[in-house]
């Protein structure tokens, strides 16, 4: 799948999740606050278009999802929060009756949770695939240098979703004070 197809797939999945959160919120909240179907459709349209626009300008769709981390989750949350404020202002300004801030807040919370869960789920799936494929090809590795650079390297290897089948078994260093010491649980 090329990069453009991946972006379109992300847009489609995010759009479906936004629609799902609006449908769920509508059926969940309508008995209590009387949200009309017209408001539900308008709210969903504003959320989808707003998320596309803001997400494009915040580069949410062009990020590499297999490396999703707290920063990406923060940007997704901020994008939906901006959409919430825009949507609330539009409904308030144009005096559309039958809407509820609670309804908009519920859809925003569900949007954030579902989109973030899709990104995290994708990352977990990719890491599982990589580990499954690389489990048979493990290469024992010694790192030259038991200082801060060696520590950084072993952390990068251990935390990377694709570490190319490397397993750090120890360190080699020319400093005699580091002989038989441990760094990141590995002997020098």
Short mmCIF file of C-alpha atoms in Angstrom, two decimals:
data_model
loop_
_atom_site.label_atom_id
_atom_site.label_comp_id
_atom_site.label_asym_id
_atom_site.label_seq_id
_atom_site.Cartn_x
_atom_site.Cartn_y
_atom_site.Cartn_z
CA UNK A 1 0.00 0.00 0.00
CA UNK A 2 1.50 3.35 -0.97
CA UNK A 3 1.44 6.44 1.26
CA UNK A 4 -1.60 8.00 -0.44
CA UNK A 5 -3.64 4.81 0.00
CA UNK A 6 -2.64 4.69 3.68
CA UNK A 7 -3.77 8.28 4.22
CA UNK A 8 -7.09 7.59 2.49
CA UNK A 9 -7.53 4.46 4.62
CA UNK A 10 -6.86 6.46 7.79
CA UNK A 11 -9.35 9.12 6.67
CA UNK A 12 -11.97 6.46 5.95
CA UNK A 13 -11.48 4.69 9.28
CA UNK A 14 -11.52 7.96 11.24
CA UNK A 15 -14.67 9.08 9.38
CA UNK A 16 -16.43 5.79 10.15
CA UNK A 17 -15.44 6.09 13.82
CA UNK A 18 -16.79 9.67 13.97
CA UNK A 19 -20.05 8.52 12.40
CA UNK A 20 -20.28 5.62 14.86
CA UNK A 21 -19.73 7.93 17.84
CA UNK A 22 -22.46 10.26 16.60
CA UNK A 23 -24.94 7.42 16.05
CA UNK A 24 -24.15 5.95 19.46
CA UNK A 25 -24.44 9.36 21.16
CA UNK A 26 -27.72 10.08 19.38
CA UNK A 27 -29.37 6.85 20.53
CA UNK A 28 -27.84 7.12 23.99
CA UNK A 29 -28.74 10.77 24.65
CA UNK A 30 -32.00 11.31 22.73
CA UNK A 31 -34.29 9.77 25.40
CA UNK A 32 -32.83 12.12 28.00
CA UNK A 33 -32.32 15.41 26.21
CA UNK A 34 -34.38 15.14 23.01
CA UNK A 35 -31.65 15.52 20.40
CA UNK A 36 -33.21 15.69 16.95
CA UNK A 37 -31.92 13.65 14.03
CA UNK A 38 -31.32 16.91 12.12
CA UNK A 39 -28.95 18.07 14.88
CA UNK A 40 -27.23 14.68 14.85
CA UNK A 41 -26.58 14.88 11.11
CA UNK A 42 -25.38 18.49 11.29
CA UNK A 43 -23.11 17.69 14.25
CA UNK A 44 -21.62 14.67 12.45
CA UNK A 45 -21.00 16.71 9.29
CA UNK A 46 -19.30 19.51 11.24
CA UNK A 47 -17.16 17.00 13.13
CA UNK A 48 -16.08 15.13 10.01
CA UNK A 49 -15.30 18.20 7.92
CA UNK A 50 -13.69 20.00 10.87
CA UNK A 51 -11.55 16.99 11.75
CA UNK A 52 -10.44 16.57 8.13
CA UNK A 53 -9.51 20.26 7.86
CA UNK A 54 -7.78 20.56 11.24
CA UNK A 55 -6.18 17.12 10.94
CA UNK A 56 -4.74 18.06 7.56
CA UNK A 57 -3.22 21.26 8.91
CA UNK A 58 -1.89 19.49 12.03
CA UNK A 59 -0.42 16.66 9.88
CA UNK A 60 -2.42 14.03 11.78
CA UNK A 61 -2.99 11.89 8.71
CA UNK A 62 0.58 11.97 7.42
CA UNK A 63 2.19 10.61 10.59
CA UNK A 64 3.56 7.08 10.62
CA UNK A 65 1.00 5.23 12.73
CA UNK A 66 3.16 2.30 13.68
CA UNK A 67 5.19 4.76 15.77
CA UNK A 68 2.17 6.38 17.43
CA UNK A 69 3.02 7.76 20.82
CA UNK A 70 1.77 10.24 23.36
CA UNK A 71 2.50 13.21 21.08
CA UNK A 72 0.22 11.86 18.32
CA UNK A 73 -2.50 11.12 20.88
CA UNK A 74 -2.19 14.70 22.13
CA UNK A 75 -2.54 16.15 18.61
CA UNK A 76 -5.60 14.00 17.87
CA UNK A 77 -7.17 15.13 21.16
CA UNK A 78 -6.40 18.78 20.43
CA UNK A 79 -7.90 18.48 16.94
CA UNK A 80 -11.16 17.08 18.32
CA UNK A 81 -11.21 19.71 21.09
CA UNK A 82 -10.89 22.48 18.49
CA UNK A 83 -13.70 20.90 16.49
CA UNK A 84 -15.83 20.76 19.67
CA UNK A 85 -15.36 24.48 20.33
CA UNK A 86 -16.07 25.40 16.70
CA UNK A 87 -19.15 23.18 16.66
CA UNK A 88 -20.44 24.62 19.95
CA UNK A 89 -19.91 28.17 18.70
CA UNK A 90 -21.73 27.44 15.44
CA UNK A 91 -24.73 25.90 17.20
CA UNK A 92 -24.81 28.74 19.73
CA UNK A 93 -24.39 31.49 17.09
CA UNK A 94 -27.05 30.26 14.75
CA UNK A 95 -29.45 29.41 17.58
CA UNK A 96 -30.17 25.90 16.40
CA UNK A 97 -32.71 24.46 18.83
CA UNK A 98 -32.60 20.87 19.98
CA UNK A 99 -28.87 20.59 20.45
CA UNK A 100 -27.10 19.90 23.70
CA UNK A 101 -23.56 20.63 24.86
CA UNK A 102 -23.66 17.26 26.62
CA UNK A 103 -24.40 15.55 23.32
CA UNK A 104 -21.50 17.37 21.63
CA UNK A 105 -19.19 16.60 24.54
CA UNK A 106 -20.11 12.89 24.48
CA UNK A 107 -19.43 12.65 20.75
CA UNK A 108 -16.10 14.46 21.22
CA UNK A 109 -15.02 12.09 24.00
CA UNK A 110 -16.03 9.06 21.96
CA UNK A 111 -14.24 10.45 18.88
CA UNK A 112 -11.01 10.88 20.82
CA UNK A 113 -11.24 7.45 22.45
CA UNK A 114 -12.08 5.57 19.24
CA UNK A 115 -9.54 7.29 16.98
CA UNK A 116 -6.77 6.97 19.57
CA UNK A 117 -7.72 3.32 20.15
CA UNK A 118 -7.49 2.66 16.41
CA UNK A 119 -3.97 4.16 16.30
CA UNK A 120 -2.82 2.23 19.36
CA UNK A 121 -4.41 -0.96 18.06
CA UNK A 122 -2.60 -0.54 14.75
CA UNK A 123 0.72 0.01 16.53
CA UNK A 124 0.21 -3.10 18.68
CA UNK A 125 -0.71 -5.16 15.62
CA UNK A 126 2.37 -4.01 13.64
CA UNK A 127 4.68 -4.65 16.61
CA UNK A 128 3.20 -8.14 17.00
CA UNK A 129 3.75 -8.88 13.30
CA UNK A 130 7.34 -7.66 13.42
CA UNK A 131 8.15 -9.64 16.57
CA UNK A 132 6.51 -12.75 15.15
CA UNK A 133 8.48 -12.49 11.91
CA UNK A 134 11.78 -11.64 13.61
CA UNK A 135 11.56 -14.18 16.46
CA UNK A 136 13.39 -16.84 14.44
CA UNK A 137 16.17 -14.49 13.30
CA UNK A 138 17.58 -13.21 16.62
CA UNK A 139 21.21 -12.04 16.43
CA UNK A 140 23.25 -11.71 19.60
CA UNK A 141 24.86 -8.28 19.66
CA UNK A 142 27.65 -6.60 21.63
CA UNK A 143 27.65 -2.82 21.89
CA UNK A 144 31.00 -1.06 21.82
CA UNK A 145 30.97 1.61 24.52
CA UNK A 146 29.34 1.30 27.94
CA UNK A 147 28.68 5.02 28.33
CA UNK A 148 25.69 7.21 27.67
CA UNK A 149 25.74 6.52 23.92
CA UNK A 150 25.75 2.75 24.56
CA UNK A 151 22.85 3.14 26.98
CA UNK A 152 20.93 5.18 24.40
CA UNK A 153 21.58 2.57 21.74
CA UNK A 154 20.43 -0.38 23.88
CA UNK A 155 17.26 1.53 24.84
CA UNK A 156 16.59 2.29 21.18
CA UNK A 157 17.07 -1.34 20.21
CA UNK A 158 14.90 -2.67 23.03
CA UNK A 159 12.08 -0.16 22.53
CA UNK A 160 11.98 -0.13 18.74
CA UNK A 161 9.01 -1.80 17.09
CA UNK A 162 11.37 -3.23 14.48
CA UNK A 163 14.78 -3.85 15.99
CA UNK A 164 15.87 -6.08 13.10
CA UNK A 165 16.15 -9.13 15.33
CA UNK A 166 18.92 -7.78 17.54
CA UNK A 167 19.35 -8.96 21.13
CA UNK A 168 21.91 -7.05 23.18
CA UNK A 169 23.93 -9.48 25.29
CA UNK A 170 26.56 -7.09 26.66
CA UNK A 171 28.92 -4.17 26.27
CA UNK A 172 32.60 -3.82 25.39
CA UNK A 173 34.47 -0.80 26.71
CA UNK A 174 38.12 0.22 27.00
CA UNK A 175 37.62 1.82 30.42
CA UNK A 176 38.98 -0.61 33.07
CA UNK A 177 36.55 0.84 35.66
CA UNK A 178 33.62 -0.51 33.66
CA UNK A 179 34.81 -4.14 33.59
CA UNK A 180 32.23 -6.50 35.13
CA UNK A 181 29.72 -3.68 35.65
CA UNK A 182 26.13 -3.68 34.41
CA UNK A 183 24.39 -1.20 32.16
CA UNK A 184 20.70 -1.66 31.40
CA UNK A 185 20.92 -5.15 32.90
CA UNK A 186 23.72 -6.25 30.55
CA UNK A 187 27.26 -7.05 31.67
CA UNK A 188 30.20 -4.98 30.48
#
